[in-house]
Coordinates of C-alpha atoms in Angstrom, one line a residue:
M1 CA 138.9 -41.8 20.4
S2 CA 138.6 -40.0 23.8
T3 CA 137.1 -42.0 26.7
S4 CA 135.8 -39.0 28.5
E5 CA 132.1 -39.1 29.3
Y6 CA 131.8 -35.7 27.7
L7 CA 131.5 -35.6 23.9
L8 CA 131.4 -31.8 23.4
H9 CA 132.8 -28.8 25.3
V10 CA 132.1 -25.4 24.0
S11 CA 134.0 -22.6 25.8
D12 CA 133.5 -18.8 25.3
L13 CA 132.4 -19.2 21.7
K14 CA 132.0 -15.9 19.8
I15 CA 130.4 -15.6 16.4
Y16 CA 130.0 -12.1 14.9
Y17 CA 128.4 -10.9 11.7
Y18 CA 130.4 -8.0 10.1
T19 CA 127.8 -5.8 8.3
Y20 CA 127.9 -2.3 6.8
E21 CA 125.7 -1.2 9.7
G22 CA 128.0 -2.6 12.4
V23 CA 129.1 -5.8 14.1
V24 CA 126.3 -8.1 15.1
R25 CA 127.4 -10.1 18.2
A26 CA 125.1 -13.1 17.4
V27 CA 126.9 -15.5 19.8
D28 CA 128.9 -13.7 22.4
G29 CA 130.8 -15.9 24.8
V30 CA 128.7 -19.1 25.0
S31 CA 129.9 -22.1 27.0
F32 CA 128.3 -25.5 27.7
S33 CA 129.1 -29.2 27.6
I34 CA 127.2 -32.3 26.5
K35 CA 127.8 -35.9 27.7
R36 CA 127.7 -38.9 25.3
G37 CA 124.1 -39.9 24.7
E38 CA 122.8 -36.7 26.4
A39 CA 120.2 -34.4 24.9
L40 CA 120.5 -30.6 25.4
G41 CA 117.7 -28.2 24.6
I42 CA 118.5 -24.7 23.6
A43 CA 115.6 -22.3 23.9
G44 CA 115.1 -18.6 23.4
E45 CA 113.3 -16.0 21.3
S46 CA 113.9 -15.6 17.6
G47 CA 117.1 -13.8 16.8
C48 CA 118.8 -14.7 20.1
G49 CA 121.6 -16.7 18.3
K50 CA 120.4 -20.3 18.5
S51 CA 120.8 -21.1 14.8
T52 CA 124.1 -19.2 14.5
L53 CA 125.4 -21.3 17.4
A54 CA 124.5 -24.5 15.5
Y55 CA 126.2 -23.2 12.3
G56 CA 129.3 -22.5 14.4
L57 CA 129.5 -26.1 15.6
L58 CA 129.4 -27.3 12.0
R59 CA 131.7 -24.4 10.9
I60 CA 129.2 -23.3 8.2
V61 CA 128.5 -19.8 9.5
P62 CA 127.2 -17.8 6.4
T63 CA 129.0 -14.7 5.2
P64 CA 129.5 -12.1 6.6
G65 CA 129.6 -14.2 9.8
K66 CA 132.9 -15.3 11.4
I67 CA 133.9 -17.4 14.4
V68 CA 136.1 -14.9 16.2
G69 CA 136.9 -16.7 19.5
G70 CA 136.4 -19.6 21.8
K71 CA 137.0 -23.3 21.7
V72 CA 134.8 -26.3 20.5
I73 CA 136.3 -29.5 21.9
F74 CA 134.7 -32.5 20.2
D75 CA 135.8 -35.8 21.5
G76 CA 139.1 -34.3 22.8
V77 CA 139.9 -32.3 19.6
D78 CA 139.4 -28.5 19.2
I79 CA 137.7 -28.7 15.9
L80 CA 138.1 -24.9 15.3
Q81 CA 141.8 -25.5 15.0
L82 CA 141.4 -28.0 12.2
S83 CA 141.8 -27.0 8.5
E84 CA 138.6 -26.9 6.5
N85 CA 139.6 -30.0 4.6
E86 CA 140.4 -31.9 7.9
F87 CA 137.0 -30.9 9.4
K88 CA 135.1 -31.6 6.3
R89 CA 136.7 -35.0 5.8
S90 CA 136.4 -36.3 9.3
Y91 CA 133.7 -34.4 11.2
R92 CA 131.1 -32.5 9.2
W93 CA 128.1 -34.8 8.5
K94 CA 130.1 -37.9 9.6
R95 CA 130.4 -37.2 13.3
I96 CA 128.4 -34.0 13.6
S97 CA 125.2 -33.7 11.6
M98 CA 122.3 -31.3 11.4
V99 CA 118.6 -31.1 10.5
F100 CA 118.1 -27.5 9.3
Q101 CA 115.1 -25.4 10.0
G102 CA 112.7 -25.9 7.1
A103 CA 114.9 -28.5 5.6
M104 CA 112.0 -30.7 4.4
N105 CA 111.2 -27.9 1.8
S106 CA 114.7 -28.4 0.3
L107 CA 114.2 -31.9 -0.9
D108 CA 114.8 -32.3 -4.7
P109 CA 111.4 -32.6 -6.3
V110 CA 112.7 -34.6 -9.3
K111 CA 114.4 -37.4 -7.4
N112 CA 112.8 -40.1 -5.4
I113 CA 113.6 -40.0 -1.7
G114 CA 115.6 -43.3 -1.8
K115 CA 118.0 -41.9 -4.3
Q116 CA 118.3 -38.6 -2.4
I117 CA 119.4 -40.5 0.8
A118 CA 121.7 -42.7 -1.3
D119 CA 123.4 -39.7 -2.8
V120 CA 124.4 -38.5 0.7
I121 CA 126.0 -41.9 1.3
L122 CA 127.8 -42.0 -2.1
T123 CA 129.1 -38.5 -1.6
H124 CA 130.7 -39.2 1.7
E125 CA 131.6 -42.9 1.8
E126 CA 134.2 -43.7 -0.8
G127 CA 134.0 -47.2 -2.3
T128 CA 130.3 -47.6 -1.7
S129 CA 128.4 -49.0 -4.7
K130 CA 125.1 -47.5 -5.8
S131 CA 123.2 -50.6 -4.9
E132 CA 124.7 -50.7 -1.4
A133 CA 123.9 -47.0 -0.9
Y134 CA 120.3 -47.6 -2.0
R135 CA 120.0 -50.6 0.4
K136 CA 121.3 -48.4 3.3
A137 CA 118.8 -45.7 2.3
T138 CA 115.9 -48.2 2.6
E139 CA 117.2 -49.2 6.0
L140 CA 117.4 -45.6 7.1
L141 CA 113.8 -45.1 6.0
K142 CA 112.7 -48.0 8.1
L143 CA 114.7 -46.6 11.1
V144 CA 112.7 -43.3 10.9
G145 CA 109.4 -45.1 10.6
I146 CA 108.8 -45.0 6.9
D147 CA 107.9 -48.1 4.9
P148 CA 111.1 -48.9 2.8
A149 CA 108.7 -49.4 -0.2
R150 CA 108.2 -45.6 -0.2
A151 CA 111.9 -45.2 -1.3
K152 CA 110.6 -44.8 -4.8
S153 CA 108.2 -41.9 -3.8
Y154 CA 108.8 -38.3 -4.6
P155 CA 108.6 -35.5 -2.1
H156 CA 105.3 -34.2 -3.4
E157 CA 103.8 -37.6 -2.6
L158 CA 104.7 -37.4 1.1
S159 CA 103.1 -35.5 4.0
G160 CA 105.0 -32.9 5.9
G161 CA 105.7 -35.3 8.7
M162 CA 107.0 -37.9 6.3
K163 CA 109.3 -35.4 4.5
Q164 CA 110.7 -34.4 7.9
R165 CA 111.4 -38.0 8.7
V166 CA 113.3 -38.3 5.3
V167 CA 115.4 -35.2 6.2
I168 CA 116.2 -36.9 9.6
A169 CA 117.2 -40.1 7.8
M170 CA 119.5 -38.1 5.6
A171 CA 121.1 -36.5 8.6
L172 CA 121.7 -39.9 10.1
A173 CA 123.0 -41.5 7.0
L174 CA 126.7 -41.4 8.2
N175 CA 125.9 -42.5 11.7
P176 CA 126.9 -39.3 13.5
D177 CA 127.8 -39.0 17.2
L178 CA 126.0 -35.7 17.6
L179 CA 122.8 -34.6 15.8
I180 CA 121.7 -31.0 15.9
A181 CA 118.0 -30.4 15.2
D182 CA 117.1 -26.8 14.5
E183 CA 113.4 -26.2 15.0
P184 CA 112.6 -29.7 13.6
T185 CA 108.8 -29.3 14.2
T186 CA 108.3 -26.0 12.4
A187 CA 105.2 -25.8 10.1
L188 CA 103.9 -29.2 11.4
D189 CA 100.6 -29.7 13.2
V190 CA 100.6 -30.6 16.8
V191 CA 100.1 -34.3 16.4
V192 CA 102.9 -34.6 13.8
Q193 CA 105.1 -32.4 16.1
A194 CA 104.7 -35.0 18.9
Q195 CA 105.5 -37.8 16.4
I196 CA 108.8 -36.1 15.3
I197 CA 109.9 -35.4 18.9
N198 CA 109.1 -39.1 19.9
L199 CA 111.1 -40.2 16.9
L200 CA 114.1 -38.1 17.9
K201 CA 113.9 -39.5 21.4
D202 CA 113.7 -43.1 20.2
L203 CA 116.7 -42.5 17.8
K204 CA 118.8 -41.0 20.5
G205 CA 118.3 -44.2 22.6
K206 CA 118.7 -46.7 19.7
L207 CA 121.8 -45.0 18.2
R208 CA 123.3 -43.8 21.6
M209 CA 124.0 -40.4 20.0
S210 CA 124.0 -37.0 21.6
L211 CA 121.4 -34.5 20.6
I212 CA 121.1 -30.7 20.5
L213 CA 117.5 -29.6 20.1
I214 CA 117.0 -25.9 19.1
T215 CA 113.6 -24.4 19.5
H216 CA 111.6 -21.4 20.9
D217 CA 109.1 -23.8 22.4
L218 CA 110.0 -24.9 26.0
S219 CA 107.2 -27.5 26.0
I220 CA 108.9 -29.4 23.2
I221 CA 112.2 -29.4 25.0
A222 CA 110.5 -30.8 28.1
E223 CA 109.7 -34.0 26.2
I224 CA 113.2 -34.9 25.2
A225 CA 116.0 -32.9 26.9
D226 CA 118.2 -34.0 29.8
K227 CA 119.3 -30.4 30.3
V228 CA 118.3 -27.0 29.0
A229 CA 120.2 -23.8 28.0
I230 CA 118.3 -20.6 27.9
M231 CA 119.7 -18.1 25.4
Y232 CA 119.0 -14.3 25.3
A233 CA 120.7 -11.8 23.0
G234 CA 123.6 -14.0 22.1
K235 CA 124.3 -15.4 25.6
I236 CA 123.3 -18.3 27.7
V237 CA 121.6 -16.8 30.7
E238 CA 120.7 -20.1 32.5
L239 CA 121.8 -23.7 32.1
G240 CA 120.9 -26.8 34.1
R241 CA 119.0 -30.0 34.3
M242 CA 115.6 -30.0 32.7
E243 CA 113.6 -30.6 35.8
D244 CA 115.5 -28.0 37.8
I245 CA 115.0 -25.3 35.2
Y246 CA 111.3 -26.0 34.8
E247 CA 110.5 -26.5 38.5
D248 CA 112.6 -23.6 39.8
P249 CA 113.8 -21.1 37.2
K250 CA 116.4 -18.7 38.5
H251 CA 116.8 -16.1 35.8
P252 CA 113.9 -13.7 35.3
Y253 CA 113.9 -14.3 31.6
T254 CA 113.5 -18.1 32.1
S255 CA 110.6 -17.4 34.5
K256 CA 108.9 -15.2 32.0
L257 CA 109.3 -17.8 29.2
L258 CA 107.8 -20.6 31.3
R259 CA 104.9 -18.4 32.3
S260 CA 104.1 -17.8 28.7
I261 CA 103.3 -21.5 28.1
P262 CA 99.6 -22.4 28.3
R263 CA 98.7 -24.9 31.0
L264 CA 96.0 -27.5 31.0
R265 CA 95.5 -27.4 34.8
G266 CA 95.3 -24.5 37.2
K267 CA 94.1 -21.0 36.7
A268 CA 97.4 -19.2 36.2
S269 CA 97.1 -16.6 33.6
L270 CA 99.5 -16.3 30.7
E271 CA 102.3 -13.7 31.0
W272 CA 104.3 -11.9 28.3
I273 CA 107.7 -10.2 28.2
P274 CA 107.3 -6.4 27.6
G275 CA 109.6 -4.6 25.2
Q276 CA 111.7 -6.0 22.4
P277 CA 115.0 -8.0 22.3
P278 CA 118.0 -5.7 22.1
D279 CA 119.8 -4.8 18.9
L280 CA 122.9 -7.0 18.8
K281 CA 124.8 -4.4 17.0
N282 CA 124.5 -2.1 20.0
P283 CA 123.4 -4.2 23.0
P284 CA 122.6 -2.3 26.3
P285 CA 125.3 -2.0 28.9
G286 CA 125.3 -4.4 31.9
C287 CA 122.8 -7.3 31.7
R288 CA 121.3 -7.4 28.2
F289 CA 117.9 -8.3 29.7
H290 CA 117.7 -5.4 32.2
P291 CA 115.5 -3.1 30.0
R292 CA 112.8 -5.8 30.1
C293 CA 113.4 -7.2 33.6
P294 CA 111.0 -6.6 36.4
H295 CA 113.8 -7.1 39.0
A296 CA 116.5 -4.9 37.4
M297 CA 118.8 -3.0 39.8
D298 CA 121.2 -0.2 39.2
R299 CA 124.0 -2.8 39.1
C300 CA 122.2 -4.6 36.3
R301 CA 122.3 -1.5 34.2
R302 CA 126.1 -0.9 34.7
E303 CA 127.8 -4.3 35.0
E304 CA 127.4 -7.5 33.0
P305 CA 126.6 -10.4 35.4
P306 CA 129.1 -13.3 35.7
V307 CA 128.2 -16.9 35.2
I308 CA 127.3 -18.1 38.7
S309 CA 127.3 -21.7 39.8
L310 CA 124.4 -22.8 41.9
G311 CA 125.6 -26.4 42.3
R312 CA 124.3 -29.6 40.7
N313 CA 125.6 -28.4 37.3
R314 CA 123.3 -25.4 37.5
F315 CA 124.4 -22.0 36.2
V316 CA 122.8 -18.6 35.9
S317 CA 124.0 -15.2 34.7
C318 CA 122.1 -12.8 37.0
W319 CA 123.1 -10.4 39.7
L320 CA 120.1 -11.6 41.8
H321 CA 122.1 -14.7 42.7
A322 CA 125.5 -13.1 43.2
K323 CA 127.0 -13.3 46.7
R324 CA 126.5 -10.1 48.6

């Protein structure tokens, strides 16, 4: 195992969907890194490529999608170069796991939750007995804050928050190094959302695992992330430490997103972003945000901005910060 402080390096990752209408560039040259035990929040509007990026890391991009370029270095190994059998045997679910958006609705209604978690263990851990798998399942339920006695309960007997905890327990069943949570608070009320985010935060510390939290809600990311990546139209337009991004956003899109969050204090009015996200089959030339940007210049309309380092592991893709 690599001794590097970084668990994951993603470099120039490209994932395209080949449709009859054209090529959809869902993830188009994304790069970032995550340290061991670090939490990265990925935020952006619906359709910007967040979920496709997660599918790429697990190599489960649905048809007609395809990973067409880039590297994903996980613990020193480029997992995109592994055969499907190698990746499935050693990485998927075992070292990289995921909580899918809406996953709590996919629980089997005719099996109790203890058996469903045990089935995950039996499928991936050869030589484990049914009794041992069930015992581990009850331990996982306790880990996510559910009374182990509820292992005999069926999904319809659980609240939405409890079902989401079960799904998280299933994702943790094989003790992964990296957990990807895609919109884990969708369809939950505000109080339960806070409970799930606090649970993920506690689990990250207890298990010393890395976490990628995908959401459109920047206020949720603020509760758990060490650093934040802002995605727009298939690209990361800003990346940096959570406090830096929130206190001093550099990309106009990030600024607009933050100003759209209601505040309990102060009299600042809410803002919105005019227009619509671009069609990823035919994105605009230059900066993809320029049709909606209040600071757009002629250069923005002609040339795609490079990734500019602002120091302190802060990056932005915007001509406003290019050296003159």
